[in-house]
Every structure is written in structure tokens, then in C-alpha cells.
mmCIF file of C-alpha atoms in Angstrom:
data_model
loop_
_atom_site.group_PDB
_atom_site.id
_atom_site.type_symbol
_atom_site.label_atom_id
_atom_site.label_comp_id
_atom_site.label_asym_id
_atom_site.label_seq_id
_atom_site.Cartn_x
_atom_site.Cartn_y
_atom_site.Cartn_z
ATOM 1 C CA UNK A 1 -21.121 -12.137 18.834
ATOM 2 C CA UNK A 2 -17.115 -12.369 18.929
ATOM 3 C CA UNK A 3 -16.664 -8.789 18.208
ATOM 4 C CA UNK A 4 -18.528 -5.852 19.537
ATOM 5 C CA UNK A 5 -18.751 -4.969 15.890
ATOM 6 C CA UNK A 6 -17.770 -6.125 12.404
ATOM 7 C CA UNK A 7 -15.734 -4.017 9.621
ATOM 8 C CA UNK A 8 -17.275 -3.843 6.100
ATOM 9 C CA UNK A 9 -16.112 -3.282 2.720
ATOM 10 C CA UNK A 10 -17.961 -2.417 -0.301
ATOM 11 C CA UNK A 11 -16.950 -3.085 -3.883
ATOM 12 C CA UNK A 12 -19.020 -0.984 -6.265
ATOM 13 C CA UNK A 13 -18.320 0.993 -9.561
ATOM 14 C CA UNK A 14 -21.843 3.095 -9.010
ATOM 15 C CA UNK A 15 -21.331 4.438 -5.401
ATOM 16 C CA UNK A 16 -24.186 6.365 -5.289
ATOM 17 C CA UNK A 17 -26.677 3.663 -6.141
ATOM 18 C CA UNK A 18 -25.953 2.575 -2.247
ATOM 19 C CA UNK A 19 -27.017 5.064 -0.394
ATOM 20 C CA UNK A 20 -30.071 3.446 1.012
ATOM 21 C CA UNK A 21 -28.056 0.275 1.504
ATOM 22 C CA UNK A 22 -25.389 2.266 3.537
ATOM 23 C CA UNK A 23 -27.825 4.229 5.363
ATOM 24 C CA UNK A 24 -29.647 0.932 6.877
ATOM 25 C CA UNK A 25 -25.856 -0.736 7.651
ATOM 26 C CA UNK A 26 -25.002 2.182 9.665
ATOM 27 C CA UNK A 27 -28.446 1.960 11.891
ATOM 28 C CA UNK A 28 -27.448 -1.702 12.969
ATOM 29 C CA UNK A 29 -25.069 -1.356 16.083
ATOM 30 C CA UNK A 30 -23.321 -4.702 15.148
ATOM 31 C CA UNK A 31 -22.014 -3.169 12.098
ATOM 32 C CA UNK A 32 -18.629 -0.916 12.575
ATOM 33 C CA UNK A 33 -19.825 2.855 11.338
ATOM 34 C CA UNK A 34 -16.483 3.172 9.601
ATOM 35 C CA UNK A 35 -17.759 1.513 6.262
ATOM 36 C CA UNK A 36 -14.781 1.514 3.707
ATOM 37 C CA UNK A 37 -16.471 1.824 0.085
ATOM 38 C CA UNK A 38 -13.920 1.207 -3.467
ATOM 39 C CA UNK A 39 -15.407 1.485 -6.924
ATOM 40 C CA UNK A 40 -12.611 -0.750 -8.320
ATOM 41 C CA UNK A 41 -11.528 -4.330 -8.024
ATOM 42 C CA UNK A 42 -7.745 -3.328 -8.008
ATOM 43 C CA UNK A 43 -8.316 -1.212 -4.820
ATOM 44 C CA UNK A 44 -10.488 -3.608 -3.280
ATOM 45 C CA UNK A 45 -7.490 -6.319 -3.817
ATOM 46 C CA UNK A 46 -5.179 -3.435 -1.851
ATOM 47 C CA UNK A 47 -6.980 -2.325 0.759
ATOM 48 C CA UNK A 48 -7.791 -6.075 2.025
ATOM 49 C CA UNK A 49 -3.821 -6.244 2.233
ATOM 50 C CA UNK A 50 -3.794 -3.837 4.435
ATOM 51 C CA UNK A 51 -6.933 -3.413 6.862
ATOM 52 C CA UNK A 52 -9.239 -5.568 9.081
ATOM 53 C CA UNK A 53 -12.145 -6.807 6.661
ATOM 54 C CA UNK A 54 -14.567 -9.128 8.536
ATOM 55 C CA UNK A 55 -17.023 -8.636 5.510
ATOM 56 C CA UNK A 56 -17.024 -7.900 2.173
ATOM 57 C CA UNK A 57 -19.881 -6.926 0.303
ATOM 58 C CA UNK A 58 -19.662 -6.943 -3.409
ATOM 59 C CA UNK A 59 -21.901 -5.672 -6.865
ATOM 60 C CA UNK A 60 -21.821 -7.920 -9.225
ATOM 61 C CA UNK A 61 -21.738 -5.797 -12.264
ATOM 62 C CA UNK A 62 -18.584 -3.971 -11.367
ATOM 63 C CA UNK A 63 -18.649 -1.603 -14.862
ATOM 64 C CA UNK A 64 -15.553 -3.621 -16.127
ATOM 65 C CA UNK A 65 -16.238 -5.760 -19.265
ATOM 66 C CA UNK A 66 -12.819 -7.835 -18.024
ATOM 67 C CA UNK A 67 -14.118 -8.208 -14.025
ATOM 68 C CA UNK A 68 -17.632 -8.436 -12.424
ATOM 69 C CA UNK A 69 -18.111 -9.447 -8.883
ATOM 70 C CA UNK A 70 -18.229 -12.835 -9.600
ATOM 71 C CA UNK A 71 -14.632 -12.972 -10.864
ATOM 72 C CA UNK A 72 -12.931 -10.415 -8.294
ATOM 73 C CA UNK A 73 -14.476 -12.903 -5.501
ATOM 74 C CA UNK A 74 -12.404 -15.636 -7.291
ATOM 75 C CA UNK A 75 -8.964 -14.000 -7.411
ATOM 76 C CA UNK A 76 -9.182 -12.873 -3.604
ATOM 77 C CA UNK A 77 -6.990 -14.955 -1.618
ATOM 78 C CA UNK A 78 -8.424 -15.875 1.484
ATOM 79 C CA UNK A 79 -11.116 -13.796 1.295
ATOM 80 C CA UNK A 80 -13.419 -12.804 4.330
ATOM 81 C CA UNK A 81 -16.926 -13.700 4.238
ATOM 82 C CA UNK A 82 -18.634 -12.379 0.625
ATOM 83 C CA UNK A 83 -22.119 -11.470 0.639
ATOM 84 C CA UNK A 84 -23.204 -9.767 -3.367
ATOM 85 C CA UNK A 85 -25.380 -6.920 -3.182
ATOM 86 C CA UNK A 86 -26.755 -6.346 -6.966
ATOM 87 C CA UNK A 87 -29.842 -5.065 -8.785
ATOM 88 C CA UNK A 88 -29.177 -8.046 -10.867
ATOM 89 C CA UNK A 89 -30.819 -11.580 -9.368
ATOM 90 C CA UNK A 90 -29.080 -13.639 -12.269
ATOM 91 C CA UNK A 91 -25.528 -13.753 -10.649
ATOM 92 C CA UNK A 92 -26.875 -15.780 -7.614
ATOM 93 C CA UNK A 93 -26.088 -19.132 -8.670
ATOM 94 C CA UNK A 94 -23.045 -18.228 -9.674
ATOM 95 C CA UNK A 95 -22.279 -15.927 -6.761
ATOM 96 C CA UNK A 96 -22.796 -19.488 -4.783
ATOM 97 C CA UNK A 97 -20.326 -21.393 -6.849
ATOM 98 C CA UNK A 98 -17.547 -18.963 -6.264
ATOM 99 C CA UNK A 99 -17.863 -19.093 -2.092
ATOM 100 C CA UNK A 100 -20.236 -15.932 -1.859
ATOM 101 C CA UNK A 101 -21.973 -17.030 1.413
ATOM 102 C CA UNK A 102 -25.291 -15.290 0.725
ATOM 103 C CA UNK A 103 -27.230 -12.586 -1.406
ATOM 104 C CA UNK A 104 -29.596 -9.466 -1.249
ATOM 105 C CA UNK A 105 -31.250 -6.674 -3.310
ATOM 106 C CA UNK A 106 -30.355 -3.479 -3.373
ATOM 107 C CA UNK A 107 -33.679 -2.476 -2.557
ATOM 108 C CA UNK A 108 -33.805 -4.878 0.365
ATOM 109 C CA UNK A 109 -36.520 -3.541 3.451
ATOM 110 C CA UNK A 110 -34.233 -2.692 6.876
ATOM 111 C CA UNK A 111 -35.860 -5.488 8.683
ATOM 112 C CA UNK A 112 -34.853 -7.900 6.213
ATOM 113 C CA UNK A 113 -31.396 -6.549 6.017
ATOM 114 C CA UNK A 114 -31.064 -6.699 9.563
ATOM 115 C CA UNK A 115 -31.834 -10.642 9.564
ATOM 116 C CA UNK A 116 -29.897 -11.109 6.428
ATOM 117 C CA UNK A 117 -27.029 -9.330 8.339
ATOM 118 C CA UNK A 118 -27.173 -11.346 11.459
ATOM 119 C CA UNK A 119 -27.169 -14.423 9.891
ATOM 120 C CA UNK A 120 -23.559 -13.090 7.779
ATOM 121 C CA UNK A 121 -21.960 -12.410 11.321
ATOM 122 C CA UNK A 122 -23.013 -15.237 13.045
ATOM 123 C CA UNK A 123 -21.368 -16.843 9.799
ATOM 124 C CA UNK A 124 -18.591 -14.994 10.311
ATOM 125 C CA UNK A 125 -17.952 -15.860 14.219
ATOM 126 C CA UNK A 126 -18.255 -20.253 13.163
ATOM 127 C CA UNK A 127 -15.412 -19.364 10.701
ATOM 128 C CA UNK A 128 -13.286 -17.830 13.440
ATOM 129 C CA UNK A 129 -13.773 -20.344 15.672
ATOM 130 C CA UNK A 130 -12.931 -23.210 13.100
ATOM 131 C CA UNK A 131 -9.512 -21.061 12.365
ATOM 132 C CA UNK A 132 -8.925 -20.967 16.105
ATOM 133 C CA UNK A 133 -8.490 -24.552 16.408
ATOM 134 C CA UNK A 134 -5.196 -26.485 16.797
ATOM 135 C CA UNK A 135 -3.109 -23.448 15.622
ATOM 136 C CA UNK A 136 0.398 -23.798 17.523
ATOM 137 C CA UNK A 137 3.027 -22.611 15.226
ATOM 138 C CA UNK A 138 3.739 -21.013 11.688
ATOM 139 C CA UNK A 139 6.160 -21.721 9.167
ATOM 140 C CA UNK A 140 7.433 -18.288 7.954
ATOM 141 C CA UNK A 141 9.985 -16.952 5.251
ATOM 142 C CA UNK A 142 12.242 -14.349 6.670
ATOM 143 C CA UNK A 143 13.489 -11.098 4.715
ATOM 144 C CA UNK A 144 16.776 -13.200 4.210
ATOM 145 C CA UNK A 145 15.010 -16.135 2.616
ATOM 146 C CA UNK A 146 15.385 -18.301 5.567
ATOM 147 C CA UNK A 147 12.484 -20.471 6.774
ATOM 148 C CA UNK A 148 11.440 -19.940 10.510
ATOM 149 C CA UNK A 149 8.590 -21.542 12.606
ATOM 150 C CA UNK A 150 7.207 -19.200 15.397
ATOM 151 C CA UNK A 151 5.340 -20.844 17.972
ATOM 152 C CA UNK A 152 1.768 -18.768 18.202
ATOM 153 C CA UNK A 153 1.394 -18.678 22.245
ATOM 154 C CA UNK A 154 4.687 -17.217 22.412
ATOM 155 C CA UNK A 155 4.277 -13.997 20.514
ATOM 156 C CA UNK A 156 3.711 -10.489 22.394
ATOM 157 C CA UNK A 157 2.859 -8.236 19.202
ATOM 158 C CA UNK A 158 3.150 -7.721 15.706
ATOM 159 C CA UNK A 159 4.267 -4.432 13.866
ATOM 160 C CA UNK A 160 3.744 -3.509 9.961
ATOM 161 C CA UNK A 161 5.915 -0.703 8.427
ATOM 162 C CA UNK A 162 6.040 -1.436 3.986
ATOM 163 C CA UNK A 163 4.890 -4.498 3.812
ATOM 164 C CA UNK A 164 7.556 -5.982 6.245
ATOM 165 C CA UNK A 165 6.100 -8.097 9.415
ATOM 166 C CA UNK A 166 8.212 -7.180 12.694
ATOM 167 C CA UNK A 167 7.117 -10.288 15.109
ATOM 168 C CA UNK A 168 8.006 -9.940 18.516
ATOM 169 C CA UNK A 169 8.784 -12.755 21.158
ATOM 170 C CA UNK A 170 9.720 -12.930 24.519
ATOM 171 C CA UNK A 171 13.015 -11.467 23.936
ATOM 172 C CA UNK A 172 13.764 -12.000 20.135
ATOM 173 C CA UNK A 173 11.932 -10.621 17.242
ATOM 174 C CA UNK A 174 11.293 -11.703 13.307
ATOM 175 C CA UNK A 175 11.679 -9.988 10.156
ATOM 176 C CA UNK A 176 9.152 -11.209 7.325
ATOM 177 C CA UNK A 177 7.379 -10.214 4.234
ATOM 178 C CA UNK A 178 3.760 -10.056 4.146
ATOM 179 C CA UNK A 179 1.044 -8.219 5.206
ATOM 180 C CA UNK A 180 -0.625 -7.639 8.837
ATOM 181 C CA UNK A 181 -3.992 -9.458 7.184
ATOM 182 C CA UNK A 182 -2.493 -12.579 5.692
ATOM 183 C CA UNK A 183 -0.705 -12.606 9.216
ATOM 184 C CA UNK A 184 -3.714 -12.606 10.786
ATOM 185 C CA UNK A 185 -5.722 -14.767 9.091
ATOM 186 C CA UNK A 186 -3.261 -17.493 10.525
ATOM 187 C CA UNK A 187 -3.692 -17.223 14.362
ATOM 188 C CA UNK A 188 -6.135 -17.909 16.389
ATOM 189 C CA UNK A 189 -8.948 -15.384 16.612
ATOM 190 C CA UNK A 190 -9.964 -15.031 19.827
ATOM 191 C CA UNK A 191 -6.676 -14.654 20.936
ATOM 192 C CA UNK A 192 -5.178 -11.940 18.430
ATOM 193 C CA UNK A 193 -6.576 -8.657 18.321
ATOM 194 C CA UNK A 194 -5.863 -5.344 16.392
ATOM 195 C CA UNK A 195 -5.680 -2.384 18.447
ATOM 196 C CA UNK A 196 -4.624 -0.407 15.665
ATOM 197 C CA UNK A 197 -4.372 -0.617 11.655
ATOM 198 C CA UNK A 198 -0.917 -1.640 11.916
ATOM 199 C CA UNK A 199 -0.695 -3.565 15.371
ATOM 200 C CA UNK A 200 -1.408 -6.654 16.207
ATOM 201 C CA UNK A 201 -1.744 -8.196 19.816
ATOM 202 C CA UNK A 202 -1.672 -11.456 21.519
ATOM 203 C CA UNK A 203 -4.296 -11.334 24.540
ATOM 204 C CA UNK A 204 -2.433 -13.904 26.222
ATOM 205 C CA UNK A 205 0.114 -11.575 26.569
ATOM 206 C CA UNK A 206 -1.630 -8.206 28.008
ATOM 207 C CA UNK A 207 -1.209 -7.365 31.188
ATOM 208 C CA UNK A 208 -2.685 -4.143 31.455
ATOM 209 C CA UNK A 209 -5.406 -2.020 29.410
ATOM 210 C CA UNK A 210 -5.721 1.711 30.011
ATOM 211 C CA UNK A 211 -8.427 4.027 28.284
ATOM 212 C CA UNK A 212 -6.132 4.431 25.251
ATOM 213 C CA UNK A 213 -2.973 2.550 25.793
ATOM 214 C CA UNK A 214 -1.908 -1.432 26.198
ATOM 215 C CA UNK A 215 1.086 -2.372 28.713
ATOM 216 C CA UNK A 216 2.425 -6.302 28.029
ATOM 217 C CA UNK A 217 3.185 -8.745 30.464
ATOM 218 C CA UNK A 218 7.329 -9.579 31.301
ATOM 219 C CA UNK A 219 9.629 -9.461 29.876
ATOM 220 C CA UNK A 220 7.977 -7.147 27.061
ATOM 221 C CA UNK A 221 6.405 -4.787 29.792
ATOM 222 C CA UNK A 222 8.285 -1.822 28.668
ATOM 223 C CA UNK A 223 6.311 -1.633 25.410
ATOM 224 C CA UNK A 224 3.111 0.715 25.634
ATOM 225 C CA UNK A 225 0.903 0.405 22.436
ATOM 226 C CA UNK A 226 -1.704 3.074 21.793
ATOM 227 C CA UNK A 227 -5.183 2.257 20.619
ATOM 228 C CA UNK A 228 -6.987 4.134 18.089
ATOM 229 C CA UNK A 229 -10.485 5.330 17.861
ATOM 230 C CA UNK A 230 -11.404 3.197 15.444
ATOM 231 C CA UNK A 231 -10.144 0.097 16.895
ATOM 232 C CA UNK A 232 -10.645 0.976 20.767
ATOM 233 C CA UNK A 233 -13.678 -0.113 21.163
ATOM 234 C CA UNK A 234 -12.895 -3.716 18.981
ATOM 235 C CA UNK A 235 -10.032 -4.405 21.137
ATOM 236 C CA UNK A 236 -11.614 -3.983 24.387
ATOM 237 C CA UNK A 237 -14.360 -6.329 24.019
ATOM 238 C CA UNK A 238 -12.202 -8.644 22.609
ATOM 239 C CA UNK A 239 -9.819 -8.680 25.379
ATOM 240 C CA UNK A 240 -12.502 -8.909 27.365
ATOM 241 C CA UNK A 241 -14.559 -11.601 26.392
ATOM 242 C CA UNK A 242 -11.122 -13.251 26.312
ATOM 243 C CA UNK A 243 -10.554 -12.893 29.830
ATOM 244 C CA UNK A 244 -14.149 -14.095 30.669
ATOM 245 C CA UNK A 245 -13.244 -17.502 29.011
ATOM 246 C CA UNK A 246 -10.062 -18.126 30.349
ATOM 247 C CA UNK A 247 -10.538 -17.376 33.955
#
């Protein structure tokens, strides 16, 4: 596995009818315990502009005569992996024709769950490794309309304050609209990781890690950057399975 575990997010208008489903994700180490759950599609849309989603687990009958799960998967862009979790087994085809990568029962055993599960992250470590590939600059629009290409192996970090991108370089920095997500959907994932919500980190460019803080290599080795709880842990084994592979 890339990650030492994997962040969830669950779409559901009937929280309560998961509670054996949440239960049995939070017994399988793989699976990050901090399981964000939204009962609406609108908040679902907002929080995956914001936070690190590797999976996203949606119901299918979402309450809404306008939006079911099968819609709100459609009007996602760039989604992570989708997996539908629903009492109902008539959305499956259809869950399949709008890029939902697999299916299972809300009264699915543990042991089942479990395989179903690793199958989703293995899924989800091919597509990282496909976006890895032959990813050496972006074309970016800055907050004065100007179009700017950034090459990728020469960033240090990245910094979100209201949706506004701060990317730093060796010595200059960028200004750009966005979010830290869509950001990080287009670099390379074994070499960018988050060591907090609204941080983002090129390995290439660490020099030191410390129980709870980062120090970067020259010129940028004046900047510390804390790590959070909930990221630590992510961060550490990514760095260093990162290191392993490029000795």
C-alpha cells in the first residue's frame, strides 16, 4: 500500500443507518479512523474542495427527489475513487456507468468488507501511480489573470489561506486560485504529501523530519512546517517509502 492509511468520506442522508458499516471500517487498520460523514450532496461537493479524500463512499438514495448518488457522482470533478454503499441493489448498473469503481450492501459481513475494501485501495494506489507519470510542469492562472507554468520538481511547499494557492519555489513564490485538492490531484503522488489540511509538501525537497515538525532543504531551510495528528502518521510513511525508492 502507498499510504499507511486511506481517508474516507461518506455521503448519506440517513446517518444512522451506517453504524454497522462504520463500525467494521474503523476495525481495518488500512482505513484512516478519522471517517468524515455529510448527509448532503452540497457539503460533500465542499468538503472534497478542501480535504484529502482518497475514497468516497456514497448511498444511492440520497433523500433528494432532484440528486441520488448516482447523479452527485456525475457532477464531482475529478472525483476520488467511488464505491456506493445502498440497501438498494438496482443502482448497480448504473452506479458502473457513472465511474463508481465497485459496490456493497449495507449489510455486508466484515470479512467480505475487508476484501471488498482491499481491492478499492489497491485500486486506489494503480490510479496514483498512473497520475505520477510524466508530470513535469503545470500551466496555472495567477490571481492577476496571468498564465504561469511551474515546473513540478522545483516546488518546496504549497500553502492554502481562502481559496488562494501560495506556491513556493526555490526563491520565488505564486499566487493562484484554486483549492489545495485540485492542486493536488495534478502532481505526482508519491512525491507530494500533506502534512497538514492546508500544507502541501514536495518530498524531494525535505531535508529533515522531526516528531512533529518538517525542515526543507536550501535555500528554503528556514521554513519549519508542523505536522498534525491527523496527518503525522500519513506523511511519515510517505516520506518514507519515498526515500526507500530513491536511494
Amino acid at each position: 500500500m502507498n499510504k499507511l492509511n486511506y481517508r474516507v468520506l461518506i455521503v448519506d442522508d440517513e446517518p444512522n443507518s451506517l453504524v454497522y458499516v462504520l463500525m467494521s471500517l474503523k476495525e481495518l487498520p488500512f482505513i484512516n479512523e478519522d471517517i468524515a460523514i455529510v448527509n448532503k450532496p452540497v457539503q460533500a461537493i465542499e468538503y472534497l474542495k478542501e480535504n484529502e479524500v482518497d475514497i468516497l463512499i456514497l448511498d444511492m438514495d440520497l433523500g433528494d427527489a432532484d440528486i441520488d448518488g448516482i447523479k452527485l457522482a456525475k457532477l464531482i470533478p475529478n472525483p476520488p475513487l467511488m464505491v456506493a454503499c445502498s440497501a438498494h441493489t438496482d443502482y448497480v448498473f448504473k452506479a458502473n456507468e457513472a465511474g463508481i469503481y465497485t459496490y456493497f450492501s449495507k449489510k455486508i459481513s466484515f470479512n467480505a468488507l475487508k476484501a471488498k475494501m482491499e481491492d478499492v485501495v489497491e485500486m486506489v494506489d494503480k490510479r496514483l501511480d498512473v497520475k505520477t507519470r510524466d508530470v513535469k510542469s503545470l500551466r496555472m492562472k495567477s490571481l492577476e489573470n496571468k498564465m504561469i507554468e511551474i515546473e513540478v520538481d522545483q516546488i518546496y511547499y504549497a500553502f492554502v489561506d481562502d481559496n488562494k494557492i501560495d506556491i513556493f519555489m526555490a526563491e520565488e513564490a505564486y499566487r493562484c486560485g484554486g483549492n489545495l485538492r485540485a492542486l493536488q490531484s495534478e502532481l505526482p503522488a508519491t512525491t507530494f504529501a500533506r502534512p497538514r489540511k492546508n500544507t502541501l509538501v514536495n518530498l524531494k525537497k525535505v531535508d529533515l523530519v522531526r516528531p512533529d515538525d518538517i525542515y526543507l532543504a536550501k535555500p528554503r531551510n528556514d521554513v519549519r512546517i508542523s505536522m498534525t495528528r491527523s496527518f503525522k502518521a500519513n506523511f511519515r510513511h510517505q516520506y518514507e517509502v519515498y526515500k526507500q525508492n530513491n536511494k
